[in-house]
Amino acid sequence: MRLSHKLWTLVALIASVALTAAACSAGIEPGVVGYVDGSGSTTELRFRWMRWQAMGIRSYGFNLERSCFCTTETVTPARVDVRDGRVVSVRALTDGQPLPTQFVPTIDSLFRWAIREAERDGHVEVIYDPILSFPVRLVIGTLAN
């Protein structure tokens, strides 16, 4: 069964991003000086996505936390590993146990999802890494959805 994006649209929080192709500060929480608050507009999202893609980073890892009305596996804080643009491993942050990769986003898919939401005048909040332009905090949709 395929989950609708609306089921897990509320919050994707990406923290402690460790990119294999670039050095970046790990462990800094969103809202700390140095991150860039975004407007969530389609134009801005497309610009930031182009900057991210221009880096050419196809293999990276990040921690993901989601809030939604979803299964336990979906909302379990997890370490996500992406290789050549595809999610290859998802492990629970608490105990390292493997989790399903089926509905776990890449940075590119998060951008696509946010852009679609912004294009339909939906709710998008975003905070970016100032150098690599990936979202360190991304809210798509609302509880009302």
XYZ file of N, CA and C in Angstrom:
435
model
N 0.841 -1.173 0.000
C 0.000 0.000 0.000
C 0.888 1.239 0.000
N 0.617 2.176 -0.872
C 1.407 3.399 -0.980
C 0.777 4.488 -0.137
N 1.590 5.083 0.757
C 1.086 6.174 1.584
C 0.966 7.436 0.755
N -0.106 8.155 0.951
C -0.265 9.459 0.318
C 0.710 10.430 0.953
N 1.281 11.329 0.125
C 2.177 12.344 0.674
C 1.485 13.154 1.752
N 0.176 13.351 1.655
C -0.542 14.147 2.642
C -0.532 13.483 4.010
N -0.339 12.161 4.086
C -0.307 11.493 5.372
C 0.919 11.859 6.185
N 2.013 12.179 5.512
C 3.226 12.522 6.251
C 3.799 13.845 5.805
N 2.900 14.778 5.571
C 3.282 16.075 5.060
C 3.701 17.065 6.137
N 3.475 16.799 7.397
C 3.616 17.853 8.392
C 5.036 18.378 8.556
N 5.967 17.588 9.006
C 7.294 18.134 9.289
C 8.385 17.147 8.901
N 9.352 17.625 8.164
C 10.569 16.865 7.944
C 11.694 17.704 8.527
N 12.335 17.199 9.538
C 13.412 17.922 10.199
C 14.710 17.217 9.890
N 15.608 17.922 9.248
C 16.890 17.356 8.888
C 17.942 18.039 9.740
N 18.603 17.271 10.582
C 19.626 17.840 11.457
C 20.876 16.985 11.388
N 21.975 17.529 11.799
C 23.250 16.816 11.830
C 23.588 16.212 10.478
N 23.432 16.976 9.447
C 23.692 16.477 8.111
C 25.190 16.263 7.930
N 25.560 15.096 7.494
C 26.965 14.797 7.228
C 27.077 14.412 5.758
N 27.514 15.330 4.961
C 27.611 15.081 3.529
C 28.988 14.547 3.206
N 29.042 13.501 2.406
C 30.326 12.882 2.109
C 31.157 13.732 1.159
N 30.524 14.590 0.404
C 31.254 15.375 -0.585
C 31.678 16.740 -0.069
N 31.249 17.103 1.129
C 31.602 18.433 1.644
C 31.599 18.410 3.159
N 32.459 19.218 3.730
C 32.486 19.336 5.184
C 31.421 20.326 5.611
N 30.770 20.029 6.721
C 29.755 20.941 7.204
C 29.613 20.739 8.692
N 29.170 21.759 9.395
C 29.032 21.669 10.841
C 27.906 20.724 11.194
N 28.199 19.760 12.021
C 27.180 18.804 12.446
C 26.717 19.152 13.846
N 25.501 18.805 14.156
C 24.997 18.962 15.491
C 24.457 20.342 15.812
N 24.379 21.245 14.877
C 23.811 22.567 15.114
C 22.313 22.488 14.879
N 21.556 22.943 15.831
C 20.109 22.869 15.705
C 19.573 24.014 14.850
N 18.485 23.769 14.113
C 17.855 24.846 13.358
C 17.501 26.007 14.273
N 17.627 27.210 13.748
C 17.348 28.399 14.518
C 18.600 29.026 15.098
N 19.702 28.312 15.070
C 20.968 28.838 15.563
C 21.550 29.762 14.506
N 22.248 30.798 14.964
C 22.867 31.745 14.043
C 23.676 30.984 13.006
N 23.532 31.380 11.764
C 24.269 30.725 10.691
C 23.348 30.062 9.688
N 22.176 29.631 10.120
C 21.212 29.087 9.184
C 20.410 30.225 8.568
N 19.819 29.975 7.419
C 19.102 31.008 6.678
C 17.608 30.697 6.686
N 16.815 31.626 7.241
C 15.360 31.475 7.195
C 14.892 31.707 5.773
N 14.026 30.836 5.290
C 13.485 30.984 3.950
C 12.052 31.477 3.995
N 11.553 31.851 2.841
C 10.177 32.332 2.734
C 9.212 31.202 2.376
N 9.719 30.110 1.827
C 8.857 29.026 1.385
C 8.206 29.292 0.042
N 8.642 30.333 -0.651
C 8.057 30.634 -1.970
C 8.594 29.669 -3.019
N 7.822 29.488 -4.060
C 8.237 28.620 -5.162
C 9.552 29.089 -5.756
N 9.694 30.395 -5.975
C 10.915 30.952 -6.567
C 12.127 30.649 -5.698
N 11.999 30.896 -4.411
C 13.115 30.637 -3.500
C 13.455 29.145 -3.447
N 12.441 28.291 -3.337
C 12.679 26.850 -3.286
C 13.406 26.365 -4.542
N 12.964 26.842 -5.696
C 13.630 26.451 -6.949
C 15.080 26.944 -6.977
N 15.329 28.174 -6.527
C 16.681 28.726 -6.494
C 17.575 27.897 -5.569
N 17.090 27.604 -4.361
C 17.882 26.820 -3.409
C 18.129 25.407 -3.925
N 17.120 24.834 -4.581
C 17.282 23.478 -5.135
C 18.346 23.492 -6.226
N 18.334 24.509 -7.084
C 19.362 24.615 -8.131
C 20.746 24.742 -7.505
N 20.869 25.516 -6.428
C 22.165 25.648 -5.739
C 22.608 24.315 -5.163
N 21.671 23.589 -4.546
C 21.973 22.264 -4.000
C 22.446 21.329 -5.124
N 21.709 21.298 -6.229
C 22.074 20.423 -7.350
C 23.419 20.807 -7.952
N 23.728 22.103 -7.978
C 25.000 22.564 -8.546
C 26.195 22.042 -7.746
N 25.985 21.699 -6.487
C 27.062 21.141 -5.674
C 27.458 19.745 -6.162
N 26.543 19.074 -6.836
C 26.835 17.737 -7.361
C 26.926 16.659 -6.295
N 26.344 16.891 -5.142
C 26.409 15.928 -4.044
C 25.314 14.883 -4.247
N 25.708 13.661 -4.524
C 24.751 12.586 -4.782
C 24.781 11.518 -3.682
N 25.804 11.547 -2.840
C 25.915 10.587 -1.744
C 26.126 11.354 -0.450
N 25.249 11.122 0.525
C 25.278 11.862 1.775
C 24.436 11.130 2.810
N 24.486 11.593 4.020
C 23.651 11.063 5.084
C 23.059 12.198 5.883
N 21.918 11.947 6.496
C 21.290 12.948 7.361
C 20.374 12.273 8.360
N 20.085 12.986 9.435
C 19.115 12.527 10.419
C 17.766 13.118 10.057
N 16.730 12.291 10.121
C 15.391 12.710 9.719
C 14.419 12.477 10.859
N 13.636 13.502 11.158
C 12.529 13.383 12.105
C 11.284 13.902 11.413
N 10.217 13.120 11.467
C 8.954 13.533 10.848
C 7.847 13.502 11.881
N 6.914 14.436 11.741
C 5.698 14.440 12.541
C 4.539 14.312 11.583
N 3.717 13.328 11.817
C 2.550 13.126 10.967
C 1.652 12.085 11.621
N 0.526 11.834 11.014
C -0.353 10.764 11.452
C -0.002 9.557 10.599
N 1.071 8.860 10.990
C 1.653 7.789 10.184
C 2.003 6.600 11.077
N 2.590 5.597 10.464
C 3.032 4.426 11.208
C 4.230 4.783 12.085
N 4.477 3.977 13.085
C 5.608 4.187 13.989
C 6.925 4.221 13.227
N 7.101 3.335 12.247
C 8.333 3.302 11.462
C 8.564 4.605 10.722
N 7.498 5.254 10.306
C 7.598 6.487 9.539
C 8.038 7.653 10.413
N 7.593 7.698 11.661
C 7.912 8.834 12.529
C 9.098 8.583 13.461
N 9.673 7.396 13.425
C 10.848 7.099 14.238
C 12.028 7.933 13.741
N 12.664 8.727 14.615
C 13.849 9.478 14.184
C 14.884 8.509 13.616
N 15.430 8.866 12.456
C 16.269 7.913 11.737
C 17.481 8.556 11.088
N 18.490 7.741 10.883
C 19.665 8.109 10.092
C 19.407 7.581 8.688
N 19.478 8.479 7.708
C 19.217 8.127 6.317
C 20.531 8.228 5.541
N 20.860 7.199 4.797
C 22.039 7.222 3.929
C 21.579 7.157 2.482
N 22.107 8.091 1.692
C 21.764 8.205 0.275
C 23.040 7.979 -0.523
N 22.969 7.115 -1.512
C 24.101 6.866 -2.408
C 23.616 7.024 -3.838
N 24.342 7.798 -4.586
C 24.004 8.066 -5.988
C 22.546 8.496 -6.148
N 22.090 9.334 -5.201
C 20.746 9.893 -5.298
C 19.619 8.983 -4.854
N 19.929 7.821 -4.282
C 18.892 6.874 -3.844
C 19.087 6.525 -2.378
N 17.989 6.428 -1.639
C 18.059 6.017 -0.238
C 18.468 4.552 -0.190
N 19.569 4.274 0.495
C 20.063 2.894 0.569
C 19.965 2.306 1.968
N 19.835 3.170 2.987
C 19.776 2.664 4.352
C 19.047 3.658 5.232
N 18.195 3.114 6.104
C 17.501 3.915 7.109
C 17.577 3.137 8.411
N 18.108 3.785 9.443
C 18.274 3.125 10.746
C 17.742 4.028 11.849
N 17.064 3.434 12.806
C 16.542 4.176 13.957
C 17.696 4.797 14.723
N 17.556 6.084 15.078
C 18.603 6.759 15.842
C 18.747 6.179 17.242
N 17.670 5.669 17.816
C 17.708 5.180 19.189
C 18.487 3.885 19.343
N 18.291 2.944 18.421
C 18.918 1.630 18.596
C 19.616 1.089 17.349
N 19.618 1.857 16.264
C 20.308 1.421 15.055
C 19.593 0.357 14.245
N 18.386 0.013 14.657
C 17.632 -1.013 13.931
C 17.227 -0.507 12.550
N 17.271 -1.383 11.541
C 16.874 -0.962 10.193
C 15.387 -0.642 10.136
N 15.061 0.364 9.312
C 13.683 0.777 9.071
C 13.420 0.703 7.576
N 12.158 0.616 7.169
C 11.842 0.568 5.737
C 12.320 1.822 5.006
N 12.835 1.656 3.823
C 13.323 2.781 3.014
C 12.262 3.303 2.059
N 11.177 2.605 1.930
C 10.176 2.876 0.899
C 9.670 4.314 0.849
N 9.397 4.930 1.973
C 8.804 6.273 1.967
C 9.741 7.338 2.535
N 11.028 7.082 2.500
C 11.998 8.013 3.045
C 12.522 8.906 1.921
N 12.478 10.224 2.126
C 12.869 11.151 1.068
C 14.374 11.370 0.974
N 14.800 11.761 -0.204
C 16.132 12.319 -0.412
C 15.986 13.836 -0.321
N 17.090 14.550 -0.314
C 17.021 16.022 -0.315
C 16.290 16.491 -1.580
N 16.598 15.896 -2.726
C 15.924 16.286 -3.973
C 14.418 16.051 -3.901
N 13.998 14.919 -3.345
C 12.557 14.673 -3.274
C 11.873 15.617 -2.289
N 12.581 16.032 -1.230
C 12.014 17.036 -0.322
C 11.796 18.361 -1.047
N 12.777 18.758 -1.854
C 12.610 19.986 -2.642
C 11.421 19.862 -3.593
N 11.313 18.750 -4.316
C 10.183 18.575 -5.251
C 8.851 18.668 -4.514
N 8.777 18.016 -3.387
C 7.561 17.985 -2.586
C 7.206 19.392 -2.100
N 8.189 20.133 -1.589
C 7.950 21.500 -1.106
C 7.525 22.421 -2.250
N 8.145 22.278 -3.400
C 7.795 23.103 -4.561
C 6.355 22.832 -4.995
N 5.961 21.562 -5.047
C 4.566 21.232 -5.409
C 3.592 21.882 -4.434
N 3.915 21.811 -3.139
C 3.042 22.410 -2.127
C 2.972 23.928 -2.292
N 4.113 24.569 -2.524
C 4.148 26.028 -2.708
C 3.398 26.437 -3.977
N 3.502 25.643 -5.036
C 2.807 25.958 -6.296
C 1.291 25.956 -6.132
N 0.803 25.168 -5.227
C -0.650 25.141 -5.000
C -1.049 26.024 -3.818
N -0.136 26.961 -3.460
C -0.360 27.906 -2.369
C -0.537 27.227 -1.022
N 0.110 26.077 -0.852
C 0.089 25.384 0.429
C 1.107 25.972 1.392
N 1.109 25.462 2.587
C 1.977 25.947 3.663
C 3.365 25.315 3.555
N 4.414 26.152 3.447
C 5.800 25.687 3.438
C 6.627 26.629 4.303
N 7.317 26.066 5.283
C 8.288 26.808 6.090
C 9.625 26.114 5.895
N 10.700 26.900 5.781
C 11.999 26.278 5.538
C 13.130 27.102 6.132
N 14.128 26.396 6.626
C 15.390 26.984 7.067
C 16.483 26.229 6.317
N 17.434 26.973 5.732
C 18.451 26.374 4.869
C 19.841 26.396 5.496
N 20.657 25.444 5.069
C 22.088 25.522 5.306
C 22.608 26.653 4.415
N 23.384 27.590 4.962
C 23.790 28.768 4.185
C 24.785 28.477 3.063
N 25.510 27.393 3.152
C 26.530 27.097 2.147
C 26.017 26.124 1.091
N 25.404 25.030 1.527
C 24.986 23.986 0.595
C 23.525 24.092 0.165
N 22.757 24.949 0.803
C 21.365 25.258 0.431
C 20.348 24.150 0.669
N 20.706 23.074 1.348
C 19.699 22.060 1.638
C 18.862 22.519 2.829
N 17.613 22.058 2.941
C 16.784 22.445 4.079
C 17.232 21.703 5.341
N 17.489 22.432 6.406
C 17.788 21.803 7.690
C 16.519 21.646 8.514
N 15.501 22.407 8.162
C 14.171 22.246 8.736
C 13.168 22.574 7.644
N 12.197 21.684 7.473
C 11.213 21.871 6.411
C 9.846 21.448 6.929
N 8.893 22.374 6.874
C 7.517 22.080 7.249
C 6.682 22.203 5.984
N 5.967 21.131 5.656
C 5.126 21.118 4.456
C 3.732 20.734 4.882
N 2.766 21.612 4.660
C 1.394 21.337 5.054
C 1.133 21.743 6.495
N -0.072 21.451 6.968
C -0.481 21.780 8.328
C -1.281 20.608 8.899
N -1.554 20.656 10.190
C -2.385 19.607 10.792
C -3.771 19.576 10.165
N -4.233 20.705 9.696
C -5.555 20.761 9.064
C -5.618 19.924 7.785
N -4.453 19.685 7.138
C -4.427 18.865 5.939
C -4.752 17.428 6.293
